[in-house]
Amino acid sequence: MRDLFAPYRRLGLVCDGSPSCRPFVQRRGAASFAWCPIRGGRAVHVYDVEKLQLVGALEVVNGSGEDNGEDETLAALRVRDDTAFLAVGSKVCVFERTRFRSAWVRHKRPVDLIEVIGSVLLSISSEERRMVCWEAESGVVVSDSYFTADFHPTAVAHPDTYLNKVLVGAKDGRLQLWNFQKGTMIYNFSSFGSAIMVIASAPVLDVMAIGLADGSVTLLHVREDRVLLELESIRKSIASQDPRNGITSLSFRTDGHDILVTSNGFGDLFTWDLAKKTMAQRTPLVHPEGVAMAEFLPRQPILVSCGLKDNTLRVHIFDTPSGAPRILRYRSGFSRPPTRIRFCGRDSRQIICGGHDREIRIISLIRDSQNTVFSQSLFTGKSGAQKRKRLLDLKPDATTVDLTSLLPPVVDLAVGDTRRRDSEYSNVVTIHQGRPGAYLWRLEVANSFHKVLLPLGDLANRLEARSVVVSRCGNYAVVGYSNGKIHSFNLQSGRHVGEFLCHSSECAHAGPVSALALDGAGDWFASAGIEDTQVRIWTLRSRGLVDTIDCSCGVQVLVWSRTADLIAAGCDDLQVRVFDAETRRLARKFSGPTATITDMIFSEDVRWLICSSLDASIWAWDLVAGIPLQKIHCIAPAVSLAMSPDSRFLATAHVGISGVDLWSNVSLISPVVTDLGESQTEWGQTKVSEDEALICLSGKPPSYWTTLSHLEVYRRRHRVVKPKDENEEAPFFLPTVKALKPDFAVGHVQEKNKVDSSERHSNKEVIPDLLA
């Protein structure tokens, strides 16, 4: 069985970090580029620092040019001109810009560190305690040397003006100076007492900055082996053994100011005034999950920082009187996994997402710079400037950012496409965990609306909103609650319209409302309950009960196709039941998932039904044949699905993955083979019938058959019309008759014109006969 959907890319990633690889800033002429690892070190994004636009991306391979499934991720990254060097497993992979060129193999254990120094490349393996020097152009090994058995390298740097020399720091705090061309150790410095995390070269010759795991920074004079200055950046309220105290990056300002910036695993930035030997400024929680990289651009007061886990790339500028950096520009993605994704109405270019990061985002499929985060200032009462001030006013020992002012994680969301041009209507409705209200938003301005939808008289019962749909006309929103009630609201005024009630009870369902689904016309909608095991169909305007469908078990997910009267219910017995909405009868029953069903969608042409479950599988069934088309095994369970209106892409959100996976529809570009039992049929081809009584059509396009059915109309429209007689005009030069007395030959000219016109008419009359 050929795959129906193939993986395409992952959206919403900026720099989600790697366990071992830090981002790298490349200076190329007047431009600077940030190389950021994503997907846990399985890919790299390249951003232009000037505008933070994505200019390139590359997939990390295992050294053979293809992904063979080996779990080898990126450990180190360096760039030289147009060549990128990546440490992947025990190999050094070479990329020409973003294209894989070759793989260098010398090490037997994983490579942890690489460094480009002029025309050579150094690769270091901590497990192997080995350093290999390569020619950067050809990959020829220059030297191959080993460290002592008790020396485990953790950091490497090249001192400026030191020819063929490199400093290597170890886990036990020792520092050694090596000649990498000869592969010999020159000098062994005294131990610093803590593991060396990072080494950076200062603008002053012979001076290096050493960042240690205990949170201290030491300025060392290499030539004299003398400590010039020691800086302490440890949090006093945190134990010194906490690994988050360790220095993660060092960078010197090179525009004439004696400034050093350091960062730690808590996400703090420390600004040190080296002239006064004091801390000038501490900026807490710039990246709440830790800072992976903070580096100044050459001869500019601009600092580029990247988080370890918050999926954010920031550009800071030092232009304030206090010396504190301010954010100049930034690019952010999902800091937590999304829980609900939907395409923005009929727009196949944008996806609206909500998740555990308590943000509502618009992800663009066309351009990453068009990604947008919705403002929550109307709900939280704090603007962007106030939020930044709140971060600056944090206590020195704060370890987390207070997110209580943000809305809770999104449980469900609905998008209306009809009223997008009407500024008085909201077109996005979201419900959040533990909240009774439904919140309104507008896509065009990416801002919250001025109303919150709340039911009347039920707020004292601690009810929670569970599901929501928006009517096709864009005027109403229907919200289902945990007490079994369903309410309708007006999206323009935010007022309560009415409640949907059964004849036998005061609630729509006996238990919590698990799902709502709207039909294609927008007149009816269906609701499902977990405890009463029923799917009920309602009229939207009169709020009356039309009919009830018994599923014999609780319903978790409910969808109603837009173009066909089919209702699909994902039940607690791990089966998917498809009902005919007109007759209320069971049309199909599918089985396959072995865990709770999380989401379902119909394809736009209602040929397929796609389902996800907590067993980390995604199923696609053929509704006509009633057979499975594809089973996708994912690395994590999918919690939400979305199909683009043009059926080109399938978007999925997974547990523990901070991004949206995009799958391409293979059937649009190549035939897909499905197993029908005894025979196989290939989509896009016609099976020839052997019965002479049946008509066999060829594989001509539809435009060809449409033309044949209107052939007589085309002939009448394009028939040749007999031209009108042309007006006889006198020639410019009138002929004369040769005689003793010259005269004009008028009669001869008239006869000649009549003969010529008759010949033209006879030739044109032949054309219709030839066309017939």
mmCIF file with all atom_site columns, C-alpha atoms in Angstrom, residues 411-573:
data_model
loop_
_atom_site.group_PDB
_atom_site.id
_atom_site.type_symbol
_atom_site.label_atom_id
_atom_site.label_alt_id
_atom_site.label_comp_id
_atom_site.label_asym_id
_atom_site.label_entity_id
_atom_site.label_seq_id
_atom_site.pdbx_PDB_ins_code
_atom_site.Cartn_x
_atom_site.Cartn_y
_atom_site.Cartn_z
_atom_site.occupancy
_atom_site.B_iso_or_equiv
_atom_site.pdbx_formal_charge
_atom_site.auth_seq_id
_atom_site.auth_comp_id
_atom_site.auth_asym_id
_atom_site.auth_atom_id
_atom_site.pdbx_PDB_model_num
ATOM 1   C CA . VAL A 1 411 ? -9.271  23.312 25.135 1.00 0.00 ? 411 VAL A CA 1
ATOM 2   C CA . ASP A 1 412 ? -11.125 23.997 21.880 1.00 0.00 ? 412 ASP A CA 1
ATOM 3   C CA . LEU A 1 413 ? -11.408 26.730 19.268 1.00 0.00 ? 413 LEU A CA 1
ATOM 4   C CA . ALA A 1 414 ? -13.628 27.533 16.297 1.00 0.00 ? 414 ALA A CA 1
ATOM 5   C CA . VAL A 1 415 ? -13.106 29.841 13.323 1.00 0.00 ? 415 VAL A CA 1
ATOM 6   C CA . GLY A 1 416 ? -15.769 31.610 11.268 1.00 0.00 ? 416 GLY A CA 1
ATOM 7   C CA . ASP A 1 417 ? -14.919 32.727 7.752  1.00 0.00 ? 417 ASP A CA 1
ATOM 8   C CA . THR A 1 418 ? -18.076 34.583 6.689  1.00 0.00 ? 418 THR A CA 1
ATOM 9   C CA . ARG A 1 419 ? -17.705 37.782 8.742  1.00 0.00 ? 419 ARG A CA 1
ATOM 10  C CA . ARG A 1 420 ? -13.970 38.356 8.307  1.00 0.00 ? 420 ARG A CA 1
ATOM 11  C CA . ARG A 1 421 ? -14.488 41.747 6.607  1.00 0.00 ? 421 ARG A CA 1
ATOM 12  C CA . ASP A 1 422 ? -16.963 42.981 9.198  1.00 0.00 ? 422 ASP A CA 1
ATOM 13  C CA . SER A 1 423 ? -15.035 44.697 11.983 1.00 0.00 ? 423 SER A CA 1
ATOM 14  C CA . GLU A 1 424 ? -18.007 44.534 14.379 1.00 0.00 ? 424 GLU A CA 1
ATOM 15  C CA . TYR A 1 425 ? -17.952 40.731 14.487 1.00 0.00 ? 425 TYR A CA 1
ATOM 16  C CA . SER A 1 426 ? -15.428 38.415 16.037 1.00 0.00 ? 426 SER A CA 1
ATOM 17  C CA . ASN A 1 427 ? -14.508 35.380 13.958 1.00 0.00 ? 427 ASN A CA 1
ATOM 18  C CA . VAL A 1 428 ? -12.515 33.249 16.427 1.00 0.00 ? 428 VAL A CA 1
ATOM 19  C CA . VAL A 1 429 ? -13.918 31.719 19.621 1.00 0.00 ? 429 VAL A CA 1
ATOM 20  C CA . THR A 1 430 ? -11.712 29.888 22.134 1.00 0.00 ? 430 THR A CA 1
ATOM 21  C CA . ILE A 1 431 ? -12.458 28.061 25.364 1.00 0.00 ? 431 ILE A CA 1
ATOM 22  C CA . HIS A 1 432 ? -9.821  27.466 27.997 1.00 0.00 ? 432 HIS A CA 1
ATOM 23  C CA . GLN A 1 433 ? -9.086  24.954 30.686 1.00 0.00 ? 433 GLN A CA 1
ATOM 24  C CA . GLY A 1 434 ? -11.126 25.536 33.848 1.00 0.00 ? 434 GLY A CA 1
ATOM 25  C CA . ARG A 1 435 ? -12.852 28.664 32.511 1.00 0.00 ? 435 ARG A CA 1
ATOM 26  C CA . PRO A 1 436 ? -16.650 28.980 32.041 1.00 0.00 ? 436 PRO A CA 1
ATOM 27  C CA . GLY A 1 437 ? -16.379 31.742 29.470 1.00 0.00 ? 437 GLY A CA 1
ATOM 28  C CA . ALA A 1 438 ? -15.719 31.633 25.741 1.00 0.00 ? 438 ALA A CA 1
ATOM 29  C CA . TYR A 1 439 ? -13.303 34.305 24.519 1.00 0.00 ? 439 TYR A CA 1
ATOM 30  C CA . LEU A 1 440 ? -13.668 36.226 21.271 1.00 0.00 ? 440 LEU A CA 1
ATOM 31  C CA . TRP A 1 441 ? -10.889 37.270 18.851 1.00 0.00 ? 441 TRP A CA 1
ATOM 32  C CA . ARG A 1 442 ? -10.434 38.776 15.415 1.00 0.00 ? 442 ARG A CA 1
ATOM 33  C CA . LEU A 1 443 ? -8.061  37.264 12.872 1.00 0.00 ? 443 LEU A CA 1
ATOM 34  C CA . GLU A 1 444 ? -7.399  40.480 10.944 1.00 0.00 ? 444 GLU A CA 1
ATOM 35  C CA . VAL A 1 445 ? -6.007  42.432 13.914 1.00 0.00 ? 445 VAL A CA 1
ATOM 36  C CA . ALA A 1 446 ? -4.766  39.439 15.983 1.00 0.00 ? 446 ALA A CA 1
ATOM 37  C CA . ASN A 1 447 ? -6.369  40.910 19.062 1.00 0.00 ? 447 ASN A CA 1
ATOM 38  C CA . SER A 1 448 ? -8.961  39.974 21.641 1.00 0.00 ? 448 SER A CA 1
ATOM 39  C CA . PHE A 1 449 ? -12.546 41.163 21.298 1.00 0.00 ? 449 PHE A CA 1
ATOM 40  C CA . HIS A 1 450 ? -14.310 43.255 23.917 1.00 0.00 ? 450 HIS A CA 1
ATOM 41  C CA . LYS A 1 451 ? -16.745 40.533 25.025 1.00 0.00 ? 451 LYS A CA 1
ATOM 42  C CA . VAL A 1 452 ? -16.594 37.237 26.901 1.00 0.00 ? 452 VAL A CA 1
ATOM 43  C CA . LEU A 1 453 ? -19.425 34.758 26.349 1.00 0.00 ? 453 LEU A CA 1
ATOM 44  C CA . LEU A 1 454 ? -20.860 33.653 29.703 1.00 0.00 ? 454 LEU A CA 1
ATOM 45  C CA . PRO A 1 455 ? -24.050 31.669 30.399 1.00 0.00 ? 455 PRO A CA 1
ATOM 46  C CA . LEU A 1 456 ? -26.713 33.161 32.642 1.00 0.00 ? 456 LEU A CA 1
ATOM 47  C CA . GLY A 1 457 ? -27.217 31.811 36.151 1.00 0.00 ? 457 GLY A CA 1
ATOM 48  C CA . ASP A 1 458 ? -24.743 28.892 35.962 1.00 0.00 ? 458 ASP A CA 1
ATOM 49  C CA . LEU A 1 459 ? -21.515 30.547 37.085 1.00 0.00 ? 459 LEU A CA 1
ATOM 50  C CA . ALA A 1 460 ? -21.964 29.452 40.710 1.00 0.00 ? 460 ALA A CA 1
ATOM 51  C CA . ASN A 1 461 ? -21.859 25.758 39.769 1.00 0.00 ? 461 ASN A CA 1
ATOM 52  C CA . ARG A 1 462 ? -18.188 25.828 38.725 1.00 0.00 ? 462 ARG A CA 1
ATOM 53  C CA . LEU A 1 463 ? -18.996 24.798 35.204 1.00 0.00 ? 463 LEU A CA 1
ATOM 54  C CA . GLU A 1 464 ? -16.394 24.622 32.471 1.00 0.00 ? 464 GLU A CA 1
ATOM 55  C CA . ALA A 1 465 ? -16.717 25.155 28.744 1.00 0.00 ? 465 ALA A CA 1
ATOM 56  C CA . ARG A 1 466 ? -15.847 21.967 26.857 1.00 0.00 ? 466 ARG A CA 1
ATOM 57  C CA . SER A 1 467 ? -16.520 22.530 23.139 1.00 0.00 ? 467 SER A CA 1
ATOM 58  C CA . VAL A 1 468 ? -17.496 25.324 20.738 1.00 0.00 ? 468 VAL A CA 1
ATOM 59  C CA . VAL A 1 469 ? -18.613 25.814 17.123 1.00 0.00 ? 469 VAL A CA 1
ATOM 60  C CA . VAL A 1 470 ? -19.326 28.935 15.034 1.00 0.00 ? 470 VAL A CA 1
ATOM 61  C CA . SER A 1 471 ? -22.318 29.056 12.677 1.00 0.00 ? 471 SER A CA 1
ATOM 62  C CA . ARG A 1 472 ? -21.796 29.249 8.917  1.00 0.00 ? 472 ARG A CA 1
ATOM 63  C CA . CYS A 1 473 ? -23.341 32.718 8.807  1.00 0.00 ? 473 CYS A CA 1
ATOM 64  C CA . GLY A 1 474 ? -20.857 33.968 11.400 1.00 0.00 ? 474 GLY A CA 1
ATOM 65  C CA . ASN A 1 475 ? -23.543 35.390 13.707 1.00 0.00 ? 475 ASN A CA 1
ATOM 66  C CA . TYR A 1 476 ? -23.703 32.762 16.432 1.00 0.00 ? 476 TYR A CA 1
ATOM 67  C CA . ALA A 1 477 ? -21.443 30.668 18.620 1.00 0.00 ? 477 ALA A CA 1
ATOM 68  C CA . VAL A 1 478 ? -22.648 27.487 20.332 1.00 0.00 ? 478 VAL A CA 1
ATOM 69  C CA . VAL A 1 479 ? -20.837 26.414 23.501 1.00 0.00 ? 479 VAL A CA 1
ATOM 70  C CA . GLY A 1 480 ? -21.170 23.085 25.348 1.00 0.00 ? 480 GLY A CA 1
ATOM 71  C CA . TYR A 1 481 ? -20.505 22.892 29.092 1.00 0.00 ? 481 TYR A CA 1
ATOM 72  C CA . SER A 1 482 ? -19.499 20.358 31.719 1.00 0.00 ? 482 SER A CA 1
ATOM 73  C CA . ASN A 1 483 ? -22.991 20.330 33.284 1.00 0.00 ? 483 ASN A CA 1
ATOM 74  C CA . GLY A 1 484 ? -24.538 19.031 30.059 1.00 0.00 ? 484 GLY A CA 1
ATOM 75  C CA . LYS A 1 485 ? -26.004 22.345 28.919 1.00 0.00 ? 485 LYS A CA 1
ATOM 76  C CA . ILE A 1 486 ? -25.577 24.008 25.538 1.00 0.00 ? 486 ILE A CA 1
ATOM 77  C CA . HIS A 1 487 ? -25.910 27.778 25.081 1.00 0.00 ? 487 HIS A CA 1
ATOM 78  C CA . SER A 1 488 ? -25.991 30.019 22.022 1.00 0.00 ? 488 SER A CA 1
ATOM 79  C CA . PHE A 1 489 ? -24.458 33.510 21.852 1.00 0.00 ? 489 PHE A CA 1
ATOM 80  C CA . ASN A 1 490 ? -24.380 36.392 19.393 1.00 0.00 ? 490 ASN A CA 1
ATOM 81  C CA . LEU A 1 491 ? -20.869 37.149 18.113 1.00 0.00 ? 491 LEU A CA 1
ATOM 82  C CA . GLN A 1 492 ? -21.545 40.834 17.457 1.00 0.00 ? 492 GLN A CA 1
ATOM 83  C CA . SER A 1 493 ? -22.966 41.890 20.805 1.00 0.00 ? 493 SER A CA 1
ATOM 84  C CA . GLY A 1 494 ? -21.781 38.940 22.921 1.00 0.00 ? 494 GLY A CA 1
ATOM 85  C CA . ARG A 1 495 ? -25.271 38.525 24.358 1.00 0.00 ? 495 ARG A CA 1
ATOM 86  C CA . HIS A 1 496 ? -26.828 35.253 25.381 1.00 0.00 ? 496 HIS A CA 1
ATOM 87  C CA . VAL A 1 497 ? -29.327 34.085 22.729 1.00 0.00 ? 497 VAL A CA 1
ATOM 88  C CA . GLY A 1 498 ? -30.777 30.959 24.277 1.00 0.00 ? 498 GLY A CA 1
ATOM 89  C CA . GLU A 1 499 ? -30.331 27.454 25.638 1.00 0.00 ? 499 GLU A CA 1
ATOM 90  C CA . PHE A 1 500 ? -30.872 24.101 23.946 1.00 0.00 ? 500 PHE A CA 1
ATOM 91  C CA . LEU A 1 501 ? -33.149 21.855 26.011 1.00 0.00 ? 501 LEU A CA 1
ATOM 92  C CA . CYS A 1 502 ? -34.498 18.334 25.680 1.00 0.00 ? 502 CYS A CA 1
ATOM 93  C CA . HIS A 1 503 ? -38.150 17.534 26.263 1.00 0.00 ? 503 HIS A CA 1
ATOM 94  C CA . SER A 1 504 ? -37.365 15.100 29.073 1.00 0.00 ? 504 SER A CA 1
ATOM 95  C CA . SER A 1 505 ? -34.734 17.020 31.026 1.00 0.00 ? 505 SER A CA 1
ATOM 96  C CA . GLU A 1 506 ? -33.435 20.485 31.742 1.00 0.00 ? 506 GLU A CA 1
ATOM 97  C CA . CYS A 1 507 ? -30.093 19.817 30.039 1.00 0.00 ? 507 CYS A CA 1
ATOM 98  C CA . ALA A 1 508 ? -29.068 18.888 26.542 1.00 0.00 ? 508 ALA A CA 1
ATOM 99  C CA . HIS A 1 509 ? -27.138 15.868 27.853 1.00 0.00 ? 509 HIS A CA 1
ATOM 100 C CA . ALA A 1 510 ? -27.033 13.932 31.089 1.00 0.00 ? 510 ALA A CA 1
ATOM 101 C CA . GLY A 1 511 ? -23.272 14.427 31.424 1.00 0.00 ? 511 GLY A CA 1
ATOM 102 C CA . PRO A 1 512 ? -20.600 16.761 30.088 1.00 0.00 ? 512 PRO A CA 1
ATOM 103 C CA . VAL A 1 513 ? -20.854 17.797 26.453 1.00 0.00 ? 513 VAL A CA 1
ATOM 104 C CA . SER A 1 514 ? -17.829 16.228 24.816 1.00 0.00 ? 514 SER A CA 1
ATOM 105 C CA . ALA A 1 515 ? -18.130 17.549 21.249 1.00 0.00 ? 515 ALA A CA 1
ATOM 106 C CA . LEU A 1 516 ? -20.141 19.773 18.909 1.00 0.00 ? 516 LEU A CA 1
ATOM 107 C CA . ALA A 1 517 ? -20.312 19.593 15.107 1.00 0.00 ? 517 ALA A CA 1
ATOM 108 C CA . LEU A 1 518 ? -22.033 21.848 12.554 1.00 0.00 ? 518 LEU A CA 1
ATOM 109 C CA . ASP A 1 519 ? -23.524 20.730 9.258  1.00 0.00 ? 519 ASP A CA 1
ATOM 110 C CA . GLY A 1 520 ? -22.543 22.168 5.879  1.00 0.00 ? 520 GLY A CA 1
ATOM 111 C CA . ALA A 1 521 ? -25.615 24.393 5.453  1.00 0.00 ? 521 ALA A CA 1
ATOM 112 C CA . GLY A 1 522 ? -25.414 25.821 8.956  1.00 0.00 ? 522 GLY A CA 1
ATOM 113 C CA . ASP A 1 523 ? -29.031 25.035 9.900  1.00 0.00 ? 523 ASP A CA 1
ATOM 114 C CA . TRP A 1 524 ? -28.375 22.055 12.174 1.00 0.00 ? 524 TRP A CA 1
ATOM 115 C CA . PHE A 1 525 ? -25.668 20.996 14.555 1.00 0.00 ? 525 PHE A CA 1
ATOM 116 C CA . ALA A 1 526 ? -24.955 17.819 16.502 1.00 0.00 ? 526 ALA A CA 1
ATOM 117 C CA . SER A 1 527 ? -23.850 17.378 20.098 1.00 0.00 ? 527 SER A CA 1
ATOM 118 C CA . ALA A 1 528 ? -22.388 14.370 21.872 1.00 0.00 ? 528 ALA A CA 1
ATOM 119 C CA . GLY A 1 529 ? -22.257 13.322 25.498 1.00 0.00 ? 529 GLY A CA 1
ATOM 120 C CA . ILE A 1 530 ? -19.991 10.943 27.348 1.00 0.00 ? 530 ILE A CA 1
ATOM 121 C CA . GLU A 1 531 ? -22.391 9.570  29.949 1.00 0.00 ? 531 GLU A CA 1
ATOM 122 C CA . ASP A 1 532 ? -25.645 9.380  27.962 1.00 0.00 ? 532 ASP A CA 1
ATOM 123 C CA . THR A 1 533 ? -23.935 7.790  24.878 1.00 0.00 ? 533 THR A CA 1
ATOM 124 C CA . GLN A 1 534 ? -26.129 9.783  22.508 1.00 0.00 ? 534 GLN A CA 1
ATOM 125 C CA . VAL A 1 535 ? -25.610 12.063 19.538 1.00 0.00 ? 535 VAL A CA 1
ATOM 126 C CA . ARG A 1 536 ? -28.384 14.640 19.332 1.00 0.00 ? 536 ARG A CA 1
ATOM 127 C CA . ILE A 1 537 ? -29.227 16.821 16.346 1.00 0.00 ? 537 ILE A CA 1
ATOM 128 C CA . TRP A 1 538 ? -30.560 20.356 16.929 1.00 0.00 ? 538 TRP A CA 1
ATOM 129 C CA . THR A 1 539 ? -31.848 23.230 14.862 1.00 0.00 ? 539 THR A CA 1
ATOM 130 C CA . LEU A 1 540 ? -29.678 26.278 15.284 1.00 0.00 ? 540 LEU A CA 1
ATOM 131 C CA . ARG A 1 541 ? -32.295 29.023 15.013 1.00 0.00 ? 541 ARG A CA 1
ATOM 132 C CA . SER A 1 542 ? -35.258 27.528 16.887 1.00 0.00 ? 542 SER A CA 1
ATOM 133 C CA . ARG A 1 543 ? -32.997 25.619 19.323 1.00 0.00 ? 543 ARG A CA 1
ATOM 134 C CA . GLY A 1 544 ? -35.216 22.539 19.079 1.00 0.00 ? 544 GLY A CA 1
ATOM 135 C CA . LEU A 1 545 ? -34.285 18.866 19.195 1.00 0.00 ? 545 LEU A CA 1
ATOM 136 C CA . VAL A 1 546 ? -34.626 17.148 15.804 1.00 0.00 ? 546 VAL A CA 1
ATOM 137 C CA . ASP A 1 547 ? -33.545 13.575 16.481 1.00 0.00 ? 547 ASP A CA 1
ATOM 138 C CA . THR A 1 548 ? -31.303 11.363 18.602 1.00 0.00 ? 548 THR A CA 1
ATOM 139 C CA . ILE A 1 549 ? -28.767 8.722  17.533 1.00 0.00 ? 549 ILE A CA 1
ATOM 140 C CA . ASP A 1 550 ? -27.737 6.070  20.059 1.00 0.00 ? 550 ASP A CA 1
ATOM 141 C CA . CYS A 1 551 ? -24.064 5.040  19.838 1.00 0.00 ? 551 CYS A CA 1
ATOM 142 C CA . SER A 1 552 ? -24.205 2.468  22.700 1.00 0.00 ? 552 SER A CA 1
ATOM 143 C CA . CYS A 1 553 ? -21.093 4.023  24.261 1.00 0.00 ? 553 CYS A CA 1
ATOM 144 C CA . GLY A 1 554 ? -19.636 7.365  25.142 1.00 0.00 ? 554 GLY A CA 1
ATOM 145 C CA . VAL A 1 555 ? -18.580 9.698  22.320 1.00 0.00 ? 555 VAL A CA 1
ATOM 146 C CA . GLN A 1 556 ? -15.263 11.561 22.558 1.00 0.00 ? 556 GLN A CA 1
ATOM 147 C CA . VAL A 1 557 ? -15.017 13.203 19.125 1.00 0.00 ? 557 VAL A CA 1
ATOM 148 C CA . LEU A 1 558 ? -17.732 14.304 16.686 1.00 0.00 ? 558 LEU A CA 1
ATOM 149 C CA . VAL A 1 559 ? -17.381 15.722 13.158 1.00 0.00 ? 559 VAL A CA 1
ATOM 150 C CA . TRP A 1 560 ? -19.928 16.611 10.455 1.00 0.00 ? 560 TRP A CA 1
ATOM 151 C CA . SER A 1 561 ? -18.775 16.899 6.853  1.00 0.00 ? 561 SER A CA 1
ATOM 152 C CA . ARG A 1 562 ? -19.347 20.192 5.071  1.00 0.00 ? 562 ARG A CA 1
ATOM 153 C CA . THR A 1 563 ? -20.263 18.761 1.676  1.00 0.00 ? 563 THR A CA 1
ATOM 154 C CA . ALA A 1 564 ? -22.141 15.565 2.642  1.00 0.00 ? 564 ALA A CA 1
ATOM 155 C CA . ASP A 1 565 ? -24.627 14.600 5.332  1.00 0.00 ? 565 ASP A CA 1
ATOM 156 C CA . LEU A 1 566 ? -22.240 12.293 7.170  1.00 0.00 ? 566 LEU A CA 1
ATOM 157 C CA . ILE A 1 567 ? -21.601 12.365 10.908 1.00 0.00 ? 567 ILE A CA 1
ATOM 158 C CA . ALA A 1 568 ? -18.541 10.565 12.318 1.00 0.00 ? 568 ALA A CA 1
ATOM 159 C CA . ALA A 1 569 ? -18.377 9.729  16.020 1.00 0.00 ? 569 ALA A CA 1
ATOM 160 C CA . GLY A 1 570 ? -15.231 8.537  17.808 1.00 0.00 ? 570 GLY A CA 1
ATOM 161 C CA . CYS A 1 571 ? -16.481 6.323  20.638 1.00 0.00 ? 571 CYS A CA 1
ATOM 162 C CA . ASP A 1 572 ? -15.078 4.980  23.880 1.00 0.00 ? 572 ASP A CA 1
ATOM 163 C CA . ASP A 1 573 ? -15.017 1.426  22.492 1.00 0.00 ? 573 ASP A CA 1
#
